[in-house]
XYZ file of N, CA, C and O in Angstrom:
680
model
N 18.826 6.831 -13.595
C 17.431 6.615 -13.934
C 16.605 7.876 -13.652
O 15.501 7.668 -13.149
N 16.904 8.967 -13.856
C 16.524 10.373 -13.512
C 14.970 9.952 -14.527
O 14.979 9.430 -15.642
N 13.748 10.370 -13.728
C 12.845 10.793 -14.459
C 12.059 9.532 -15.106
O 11.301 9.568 -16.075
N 12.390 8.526 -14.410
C 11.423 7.553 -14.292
C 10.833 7.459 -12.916
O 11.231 7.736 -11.785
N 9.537 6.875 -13.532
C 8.527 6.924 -12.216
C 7.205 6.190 -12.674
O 6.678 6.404 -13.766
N 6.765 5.385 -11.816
C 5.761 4.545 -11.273
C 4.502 5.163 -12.324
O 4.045 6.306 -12.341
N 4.119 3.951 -13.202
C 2.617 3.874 -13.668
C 1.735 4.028 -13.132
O 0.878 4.859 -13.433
N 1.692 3.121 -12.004
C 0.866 3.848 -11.326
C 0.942 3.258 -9.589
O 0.878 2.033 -9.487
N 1.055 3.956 -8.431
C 1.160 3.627 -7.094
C 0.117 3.360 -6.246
O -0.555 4.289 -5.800
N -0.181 1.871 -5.875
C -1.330 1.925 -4.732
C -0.584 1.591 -3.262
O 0.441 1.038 -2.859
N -1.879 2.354 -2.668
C -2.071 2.382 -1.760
C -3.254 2.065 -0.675
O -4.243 2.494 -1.268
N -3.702 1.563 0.560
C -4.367 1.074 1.119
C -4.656 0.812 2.236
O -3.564 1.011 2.769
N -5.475 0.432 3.221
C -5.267 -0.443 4.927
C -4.745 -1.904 4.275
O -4.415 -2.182 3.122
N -4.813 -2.757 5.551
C -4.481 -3.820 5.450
C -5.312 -4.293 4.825
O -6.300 -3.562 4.758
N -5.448 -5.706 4.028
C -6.397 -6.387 3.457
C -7.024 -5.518 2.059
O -8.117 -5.801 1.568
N -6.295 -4.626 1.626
C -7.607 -4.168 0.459
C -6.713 -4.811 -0.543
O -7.075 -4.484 -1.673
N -5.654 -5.626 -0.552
C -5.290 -6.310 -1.476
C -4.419 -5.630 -2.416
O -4.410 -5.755 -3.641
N -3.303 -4.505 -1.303
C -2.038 -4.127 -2.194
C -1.414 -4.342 -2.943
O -1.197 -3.534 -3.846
N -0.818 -5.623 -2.878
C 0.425 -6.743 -3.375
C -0.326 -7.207 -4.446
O 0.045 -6.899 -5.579
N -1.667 -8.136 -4.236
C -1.899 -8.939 -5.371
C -2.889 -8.226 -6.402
O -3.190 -8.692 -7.502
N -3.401 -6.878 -5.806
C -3.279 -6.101 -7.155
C -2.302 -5.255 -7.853
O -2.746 -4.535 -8.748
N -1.322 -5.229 -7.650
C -0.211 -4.540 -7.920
C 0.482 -5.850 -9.200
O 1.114 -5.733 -10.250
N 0.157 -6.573 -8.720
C 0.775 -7.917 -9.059
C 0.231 -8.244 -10.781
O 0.790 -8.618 -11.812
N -1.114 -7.875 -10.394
C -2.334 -8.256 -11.517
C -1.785 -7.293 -12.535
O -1.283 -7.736 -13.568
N -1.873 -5.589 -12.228
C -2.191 -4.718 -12.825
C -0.746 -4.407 -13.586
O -0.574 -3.538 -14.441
N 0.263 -5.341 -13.059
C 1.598 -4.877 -13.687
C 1.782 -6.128 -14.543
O 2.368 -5.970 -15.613
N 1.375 -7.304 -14.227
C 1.163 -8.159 -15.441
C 0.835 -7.543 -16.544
O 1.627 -7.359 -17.468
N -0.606 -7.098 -16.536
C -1.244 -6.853 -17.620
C -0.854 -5.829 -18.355
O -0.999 -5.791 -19.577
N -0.236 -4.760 -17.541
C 0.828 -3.787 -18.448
C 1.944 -4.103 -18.835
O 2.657 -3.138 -19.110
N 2.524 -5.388 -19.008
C 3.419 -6.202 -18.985
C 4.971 -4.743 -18.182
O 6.040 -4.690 -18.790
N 4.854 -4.236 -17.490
C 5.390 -3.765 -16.541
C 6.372 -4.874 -15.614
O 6.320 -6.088 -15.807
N 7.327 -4.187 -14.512
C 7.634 -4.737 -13.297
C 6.341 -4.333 -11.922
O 5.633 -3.343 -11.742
N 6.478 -5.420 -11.285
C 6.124 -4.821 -9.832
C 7.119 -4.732 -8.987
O 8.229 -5.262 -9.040
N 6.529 -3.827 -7.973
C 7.459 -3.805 -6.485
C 6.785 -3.135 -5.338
O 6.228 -2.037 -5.359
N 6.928 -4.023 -4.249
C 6.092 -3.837 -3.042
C 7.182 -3.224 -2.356
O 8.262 -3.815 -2.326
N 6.968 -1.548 -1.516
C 7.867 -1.326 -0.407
C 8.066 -1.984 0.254
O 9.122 -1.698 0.820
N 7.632 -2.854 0.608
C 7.325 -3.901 2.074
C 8.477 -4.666 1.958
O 9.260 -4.937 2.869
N 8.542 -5.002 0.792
C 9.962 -6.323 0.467
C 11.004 -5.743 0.296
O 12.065 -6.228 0.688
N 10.900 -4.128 -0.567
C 12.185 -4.001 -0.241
C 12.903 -3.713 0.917
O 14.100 -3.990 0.840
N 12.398 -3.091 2.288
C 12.469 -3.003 3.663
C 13.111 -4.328 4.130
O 14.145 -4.562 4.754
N 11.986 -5.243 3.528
C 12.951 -6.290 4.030
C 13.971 -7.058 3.565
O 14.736 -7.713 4.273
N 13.991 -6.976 2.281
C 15.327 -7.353 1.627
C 16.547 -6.314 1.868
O 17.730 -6.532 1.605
N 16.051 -5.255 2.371
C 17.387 -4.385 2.585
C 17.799 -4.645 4.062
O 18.872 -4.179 4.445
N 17.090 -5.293 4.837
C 17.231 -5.191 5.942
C 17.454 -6.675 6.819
O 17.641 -6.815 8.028
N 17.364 -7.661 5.793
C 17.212 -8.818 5.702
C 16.325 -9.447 7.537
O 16.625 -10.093 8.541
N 15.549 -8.942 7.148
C 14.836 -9.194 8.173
C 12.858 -9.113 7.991
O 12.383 -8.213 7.298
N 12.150 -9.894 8.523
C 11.151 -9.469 8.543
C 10.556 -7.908 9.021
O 11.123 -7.222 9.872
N 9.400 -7.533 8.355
C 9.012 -6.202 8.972
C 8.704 -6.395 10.344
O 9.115 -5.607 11.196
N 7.703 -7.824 10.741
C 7.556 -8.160 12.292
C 8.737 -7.908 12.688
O 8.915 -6.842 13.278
N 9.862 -8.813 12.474
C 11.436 -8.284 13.327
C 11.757 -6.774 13.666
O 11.856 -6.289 14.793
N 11.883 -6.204 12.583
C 11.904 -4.415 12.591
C 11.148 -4.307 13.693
O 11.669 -4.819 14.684
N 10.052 -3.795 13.867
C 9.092 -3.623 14.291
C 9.154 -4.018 16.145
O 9.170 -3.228 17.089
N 9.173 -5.274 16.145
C 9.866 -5.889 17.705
C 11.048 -5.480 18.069
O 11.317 -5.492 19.270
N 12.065 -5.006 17.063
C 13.721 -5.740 17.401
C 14.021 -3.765 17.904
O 14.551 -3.374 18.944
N 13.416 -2.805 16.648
C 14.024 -1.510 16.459
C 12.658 -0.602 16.929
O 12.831 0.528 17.383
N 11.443 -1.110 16.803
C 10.462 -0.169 17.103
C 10.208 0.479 16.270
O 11.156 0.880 15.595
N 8.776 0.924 15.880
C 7.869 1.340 14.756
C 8.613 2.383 14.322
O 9.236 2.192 13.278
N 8.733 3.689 14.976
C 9.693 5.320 14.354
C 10.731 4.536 13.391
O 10.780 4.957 12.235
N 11.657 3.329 13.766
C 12.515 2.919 13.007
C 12.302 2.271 11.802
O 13.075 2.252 10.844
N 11.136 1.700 11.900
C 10.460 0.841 10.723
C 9.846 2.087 9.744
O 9.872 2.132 8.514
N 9.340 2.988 10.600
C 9.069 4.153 9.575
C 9.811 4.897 8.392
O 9.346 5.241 7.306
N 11.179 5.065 8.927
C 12.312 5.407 8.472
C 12.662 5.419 7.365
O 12.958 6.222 6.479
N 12.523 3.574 7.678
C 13.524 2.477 6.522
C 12.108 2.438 4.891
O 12.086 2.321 3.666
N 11.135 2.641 6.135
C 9.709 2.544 4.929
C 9.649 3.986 3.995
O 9.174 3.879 2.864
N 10.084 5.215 4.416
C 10.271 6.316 4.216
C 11.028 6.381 2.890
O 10.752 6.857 1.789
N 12.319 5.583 3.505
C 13.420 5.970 2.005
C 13.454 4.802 1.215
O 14.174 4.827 0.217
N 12.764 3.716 1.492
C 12.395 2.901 1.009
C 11.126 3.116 -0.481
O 11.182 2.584 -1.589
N 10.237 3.942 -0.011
C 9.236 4.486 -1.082
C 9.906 5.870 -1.450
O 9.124 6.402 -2.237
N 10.915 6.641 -1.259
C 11.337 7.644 -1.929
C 12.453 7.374 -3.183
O 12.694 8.139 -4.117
N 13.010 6.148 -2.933
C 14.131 5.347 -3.860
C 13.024 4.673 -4.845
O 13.497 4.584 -5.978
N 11.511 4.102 -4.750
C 11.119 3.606 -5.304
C 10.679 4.348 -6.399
O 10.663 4.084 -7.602
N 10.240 5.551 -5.614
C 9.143 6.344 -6.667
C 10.459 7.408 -7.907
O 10.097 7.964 -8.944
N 11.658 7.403 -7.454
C 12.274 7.519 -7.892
C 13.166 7.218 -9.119
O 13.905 7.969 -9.756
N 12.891 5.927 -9.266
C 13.599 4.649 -9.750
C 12.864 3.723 -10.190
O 13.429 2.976 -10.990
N 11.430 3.420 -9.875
C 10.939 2.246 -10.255
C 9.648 2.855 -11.491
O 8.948 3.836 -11.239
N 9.561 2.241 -12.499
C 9.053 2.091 -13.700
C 7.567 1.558 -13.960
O 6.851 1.762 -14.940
N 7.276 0.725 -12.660
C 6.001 -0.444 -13.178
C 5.354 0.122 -11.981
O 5.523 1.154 -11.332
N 4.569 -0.874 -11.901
C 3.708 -0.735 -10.642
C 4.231 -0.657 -9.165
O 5.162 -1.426 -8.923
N 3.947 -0.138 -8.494
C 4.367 -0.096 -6.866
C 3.221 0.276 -6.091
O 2.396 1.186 -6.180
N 3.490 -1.156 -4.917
C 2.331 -0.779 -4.140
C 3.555 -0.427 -2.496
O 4.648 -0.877 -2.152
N 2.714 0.450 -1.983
C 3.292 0.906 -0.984
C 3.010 -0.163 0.464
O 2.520 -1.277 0.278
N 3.257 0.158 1.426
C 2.560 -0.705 2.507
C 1.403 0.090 3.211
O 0.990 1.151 2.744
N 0.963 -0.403 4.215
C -0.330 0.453 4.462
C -0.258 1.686 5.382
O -1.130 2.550 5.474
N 0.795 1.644 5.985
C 1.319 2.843 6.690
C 2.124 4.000 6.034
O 2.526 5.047 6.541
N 2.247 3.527 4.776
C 3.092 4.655 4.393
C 3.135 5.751 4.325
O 4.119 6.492 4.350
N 1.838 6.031 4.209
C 1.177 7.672 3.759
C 1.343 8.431 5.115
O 1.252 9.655 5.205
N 1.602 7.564 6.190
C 1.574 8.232 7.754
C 2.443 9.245 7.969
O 2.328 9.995 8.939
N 3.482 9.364 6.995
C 4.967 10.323 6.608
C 4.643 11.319 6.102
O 4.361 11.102 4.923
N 4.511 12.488 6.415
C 4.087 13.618 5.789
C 5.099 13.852 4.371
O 4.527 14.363 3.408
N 6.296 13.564 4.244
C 6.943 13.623 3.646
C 7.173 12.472 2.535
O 8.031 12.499 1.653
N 6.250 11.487 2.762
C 6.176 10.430 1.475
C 4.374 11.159 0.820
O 3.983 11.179 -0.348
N 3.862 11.508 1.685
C 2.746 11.957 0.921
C 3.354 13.366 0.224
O 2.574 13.796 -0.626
N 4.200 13.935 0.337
C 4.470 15.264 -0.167
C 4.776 14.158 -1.766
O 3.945 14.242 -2.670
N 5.925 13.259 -1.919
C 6.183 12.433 -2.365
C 5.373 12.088 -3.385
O 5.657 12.372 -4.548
N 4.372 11.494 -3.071
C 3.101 11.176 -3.870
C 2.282 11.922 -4.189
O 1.136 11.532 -4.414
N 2.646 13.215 -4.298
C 1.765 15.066 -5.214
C 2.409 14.788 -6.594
O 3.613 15.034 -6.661
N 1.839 14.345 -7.634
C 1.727 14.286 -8.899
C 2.267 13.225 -9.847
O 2.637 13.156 -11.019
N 2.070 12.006 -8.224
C 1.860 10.479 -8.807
C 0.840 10.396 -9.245
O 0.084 11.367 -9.237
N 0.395 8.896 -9.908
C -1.191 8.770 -10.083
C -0.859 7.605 -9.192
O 0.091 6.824 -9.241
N -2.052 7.697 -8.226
C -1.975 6.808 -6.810
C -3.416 6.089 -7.025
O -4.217 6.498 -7.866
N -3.635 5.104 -6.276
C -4.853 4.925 -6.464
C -4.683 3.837 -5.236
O -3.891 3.002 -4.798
N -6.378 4.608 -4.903
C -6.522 4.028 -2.974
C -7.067 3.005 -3.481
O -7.360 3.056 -4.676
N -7.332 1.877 -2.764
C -7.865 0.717 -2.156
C -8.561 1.054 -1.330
O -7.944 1.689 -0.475
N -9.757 0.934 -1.098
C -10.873 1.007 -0.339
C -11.406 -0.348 0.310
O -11.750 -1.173 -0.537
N -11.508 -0.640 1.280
C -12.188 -1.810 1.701
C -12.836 -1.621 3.084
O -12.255 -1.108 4.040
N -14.037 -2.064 3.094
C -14.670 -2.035 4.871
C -13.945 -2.994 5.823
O -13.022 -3.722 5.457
N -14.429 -2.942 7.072
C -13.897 -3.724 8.015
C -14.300 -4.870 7.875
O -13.443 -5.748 7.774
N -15.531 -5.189 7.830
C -15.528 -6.594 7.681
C -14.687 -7.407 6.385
O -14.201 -8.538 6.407
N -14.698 -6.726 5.624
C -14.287 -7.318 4.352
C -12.495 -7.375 4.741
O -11.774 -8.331 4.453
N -12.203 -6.571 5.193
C -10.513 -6.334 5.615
C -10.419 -7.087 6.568
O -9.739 -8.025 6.151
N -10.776 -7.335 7.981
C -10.375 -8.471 8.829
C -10.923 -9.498 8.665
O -10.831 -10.284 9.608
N -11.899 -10.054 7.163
C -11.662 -11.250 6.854
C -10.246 -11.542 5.765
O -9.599 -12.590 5.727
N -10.105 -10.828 5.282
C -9.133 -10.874 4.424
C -7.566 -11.277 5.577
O -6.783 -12.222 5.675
N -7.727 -10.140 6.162
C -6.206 -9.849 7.055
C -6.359 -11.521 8.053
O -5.401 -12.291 8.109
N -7.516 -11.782 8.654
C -7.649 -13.175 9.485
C -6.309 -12.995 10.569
O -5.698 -11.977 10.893
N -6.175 -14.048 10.872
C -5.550 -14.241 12.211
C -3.961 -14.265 12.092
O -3.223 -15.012 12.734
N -3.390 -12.882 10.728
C -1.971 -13.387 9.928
C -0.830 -12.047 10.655
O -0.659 -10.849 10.433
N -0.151 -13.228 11.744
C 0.662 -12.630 12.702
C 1.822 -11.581 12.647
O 2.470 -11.095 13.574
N 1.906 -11.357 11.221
C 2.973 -10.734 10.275
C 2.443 -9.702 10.317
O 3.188 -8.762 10.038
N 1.394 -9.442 10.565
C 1.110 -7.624 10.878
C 1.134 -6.855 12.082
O 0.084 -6.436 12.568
N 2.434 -6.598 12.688
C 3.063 -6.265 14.139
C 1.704 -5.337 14.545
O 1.193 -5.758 15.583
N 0.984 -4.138 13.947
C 0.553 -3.342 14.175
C -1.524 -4.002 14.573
O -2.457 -3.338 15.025
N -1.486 -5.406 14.164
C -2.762 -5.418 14.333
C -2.914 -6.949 15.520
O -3.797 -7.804 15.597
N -1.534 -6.742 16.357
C -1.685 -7.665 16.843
C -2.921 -7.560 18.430
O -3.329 -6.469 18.829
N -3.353 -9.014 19.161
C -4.357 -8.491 19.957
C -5.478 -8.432 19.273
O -5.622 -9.237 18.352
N -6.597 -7.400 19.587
C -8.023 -7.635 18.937
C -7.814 -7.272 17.511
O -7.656 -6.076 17.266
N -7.789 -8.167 16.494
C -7.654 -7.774 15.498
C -8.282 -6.742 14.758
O -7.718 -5.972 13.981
N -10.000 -6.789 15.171
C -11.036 -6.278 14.137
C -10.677 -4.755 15.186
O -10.809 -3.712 14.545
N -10.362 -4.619 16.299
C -10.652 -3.027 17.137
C -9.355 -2.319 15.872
O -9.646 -1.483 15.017
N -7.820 -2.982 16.093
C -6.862 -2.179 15.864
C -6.805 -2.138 14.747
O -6.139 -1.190 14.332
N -7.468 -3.140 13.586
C -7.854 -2.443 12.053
C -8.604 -1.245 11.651
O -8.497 -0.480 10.692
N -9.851 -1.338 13.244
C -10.678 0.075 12.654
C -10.104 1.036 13.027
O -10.503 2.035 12.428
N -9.040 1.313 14.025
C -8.353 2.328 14.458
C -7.554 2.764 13.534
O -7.604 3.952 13.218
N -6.656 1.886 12.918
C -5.815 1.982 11.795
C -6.536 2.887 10.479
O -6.219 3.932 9.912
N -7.661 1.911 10.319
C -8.109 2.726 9.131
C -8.791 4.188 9.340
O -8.715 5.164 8.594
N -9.326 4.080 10.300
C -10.212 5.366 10.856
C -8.929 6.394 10.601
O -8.960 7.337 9.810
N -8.125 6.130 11.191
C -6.908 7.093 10.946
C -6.296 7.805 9.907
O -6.009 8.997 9.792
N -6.112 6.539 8.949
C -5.432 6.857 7.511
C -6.499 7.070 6.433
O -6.232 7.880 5.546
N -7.779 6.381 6.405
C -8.515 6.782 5.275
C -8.563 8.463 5.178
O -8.960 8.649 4.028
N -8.430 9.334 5.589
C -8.071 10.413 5.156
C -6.556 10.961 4.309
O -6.446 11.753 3.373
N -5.758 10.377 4.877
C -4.768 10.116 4.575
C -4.118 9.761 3.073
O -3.323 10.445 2.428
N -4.851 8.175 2.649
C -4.973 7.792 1.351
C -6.009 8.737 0.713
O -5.909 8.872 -0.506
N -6.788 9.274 1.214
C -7.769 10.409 -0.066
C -7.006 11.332 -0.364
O -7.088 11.835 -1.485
N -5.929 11.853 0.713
C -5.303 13.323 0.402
C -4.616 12.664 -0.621
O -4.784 13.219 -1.707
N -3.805 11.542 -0.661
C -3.059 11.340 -2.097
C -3.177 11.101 -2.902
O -2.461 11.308 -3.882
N -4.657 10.274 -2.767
C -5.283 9.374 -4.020
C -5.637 10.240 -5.463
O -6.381 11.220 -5.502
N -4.837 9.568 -6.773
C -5.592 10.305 -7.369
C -7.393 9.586 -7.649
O -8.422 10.236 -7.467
N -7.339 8.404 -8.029
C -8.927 7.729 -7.654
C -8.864 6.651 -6.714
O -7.810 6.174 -6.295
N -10.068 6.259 -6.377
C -10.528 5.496 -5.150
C -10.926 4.138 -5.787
O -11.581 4.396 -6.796
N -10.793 2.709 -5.604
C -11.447 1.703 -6.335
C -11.880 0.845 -4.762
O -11.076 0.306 -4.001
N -13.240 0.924 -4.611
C -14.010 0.291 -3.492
C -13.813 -1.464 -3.913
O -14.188 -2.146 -4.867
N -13.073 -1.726 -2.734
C -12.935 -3.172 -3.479
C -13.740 -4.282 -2.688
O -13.711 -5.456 -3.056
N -14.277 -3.967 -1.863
C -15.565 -4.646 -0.833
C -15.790 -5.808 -1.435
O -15.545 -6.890 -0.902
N -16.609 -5.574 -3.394
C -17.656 -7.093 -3.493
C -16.690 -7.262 -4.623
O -17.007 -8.363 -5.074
N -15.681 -6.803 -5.351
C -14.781 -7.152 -6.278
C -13.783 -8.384 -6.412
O -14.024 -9.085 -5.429
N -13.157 -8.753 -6.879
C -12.590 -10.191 -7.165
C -11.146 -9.119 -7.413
O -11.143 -7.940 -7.769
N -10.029 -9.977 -7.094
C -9.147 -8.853 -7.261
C -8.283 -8.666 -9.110
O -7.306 -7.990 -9.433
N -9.161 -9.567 -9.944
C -9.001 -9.478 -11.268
C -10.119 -7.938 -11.706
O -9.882 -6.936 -12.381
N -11.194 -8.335 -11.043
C -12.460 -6.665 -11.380
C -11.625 -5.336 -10.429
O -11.687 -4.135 -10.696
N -10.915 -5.931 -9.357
C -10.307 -4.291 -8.969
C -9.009 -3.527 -10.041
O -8.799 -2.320 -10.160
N -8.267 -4.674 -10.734
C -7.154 -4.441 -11.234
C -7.234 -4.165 -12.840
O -6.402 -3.748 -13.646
N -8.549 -4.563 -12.952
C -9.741 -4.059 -14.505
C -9.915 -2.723 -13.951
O -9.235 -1.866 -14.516
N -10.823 -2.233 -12.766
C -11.086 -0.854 -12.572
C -10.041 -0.133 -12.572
O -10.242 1.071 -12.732
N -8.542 -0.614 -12.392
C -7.722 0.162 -12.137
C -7.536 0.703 -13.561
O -7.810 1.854 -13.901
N -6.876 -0.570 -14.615
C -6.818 -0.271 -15.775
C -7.550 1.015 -16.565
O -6.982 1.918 -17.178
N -9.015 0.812 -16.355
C -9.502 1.602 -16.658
C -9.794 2.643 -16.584
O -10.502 3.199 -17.424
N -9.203 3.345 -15.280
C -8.996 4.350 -15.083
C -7.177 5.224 -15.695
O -6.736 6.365 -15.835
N -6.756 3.999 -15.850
C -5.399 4.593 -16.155
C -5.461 5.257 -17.651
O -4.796 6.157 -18.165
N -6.625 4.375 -18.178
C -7.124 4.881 -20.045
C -7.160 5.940 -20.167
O -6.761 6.680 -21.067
N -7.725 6.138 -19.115
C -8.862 7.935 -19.217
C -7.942 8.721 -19.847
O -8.209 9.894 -20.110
């Protein structure tokens, strides 16, 4: 499959609604989707929480690493990454002359979204502190790769996956 590659790749914090716009936007291109997240865990047959508890984050990094380098490699439709991914200097090298597109969302809007959902090893404890830490961190991160930004704050995730579209026209 030399020389196929991703329509288009998002990326995001928690809650800006990776998966189920990825989901939308590859429908409508009648495309495939594919979330790194699942394949981690289908390769690993384990939850990412498990990883995460069982092997420790550097290890979960790893598997997330060659996990989005096989994707972007190989996969055709849409792919959304997980929200840490970009943390790899070497998956963002990765994503230099994808068309990426960030997910933007505030905190409030993200730890209502994310709520009290225990499957995110990294935001366990005060939820709303270790989301803003998280994001404070990486929103630079997703800009260095992004090729555009879609603020998804007051959007419905059918109007984020329209903005996406429409940027893919251009």
């Amino acid at each position: 499959m030399t020389g196929t590659r991703p329509v288009v790749v998002v990326v995001g914090p928690p809650g800006a609604g990776k998966t189920t716009v990825a989901e939308l936007v590859a429908a409508r291109l009648g495309v495939e989707v594919r979330d790194t997240d699942q394949d981690v865990e289908a390769a690993q047959g384990e939850s990412i929480q498990d990883i995460f508890v069982g092997r420790g984050e550097p290890a979960f990094r790893e598997l997330e690493a060659a996990a989005v380098a096989e994707a972007l490699r190989t996969h055709a439709g849409v792919l959304a990454l997980g929200g840490g991914a970009v943390v790899d200097q070497s998956t963002r090298s990765l994503l230099a002359g994808h068309t990426v597109v960030h997910l933007d969302v505030g905190l409030a809007q993200a730890a209502a979204r994310v709520g009290m959902n225990s499957g995110r090893p990294l935001l366990m404890g005060n939820i709303r502190g270790q989301l803003k830490k998280l994001m404070d961190a990486r929103r630079p991160l997703y800009a260095e790769v992004a090729t555009f930004t879609v603020d998804t704050n007051e959007l419905s995730p059918d109007e984020v996956a329209e903005r996406i579209l429409q940027e893919l026209d251009r």
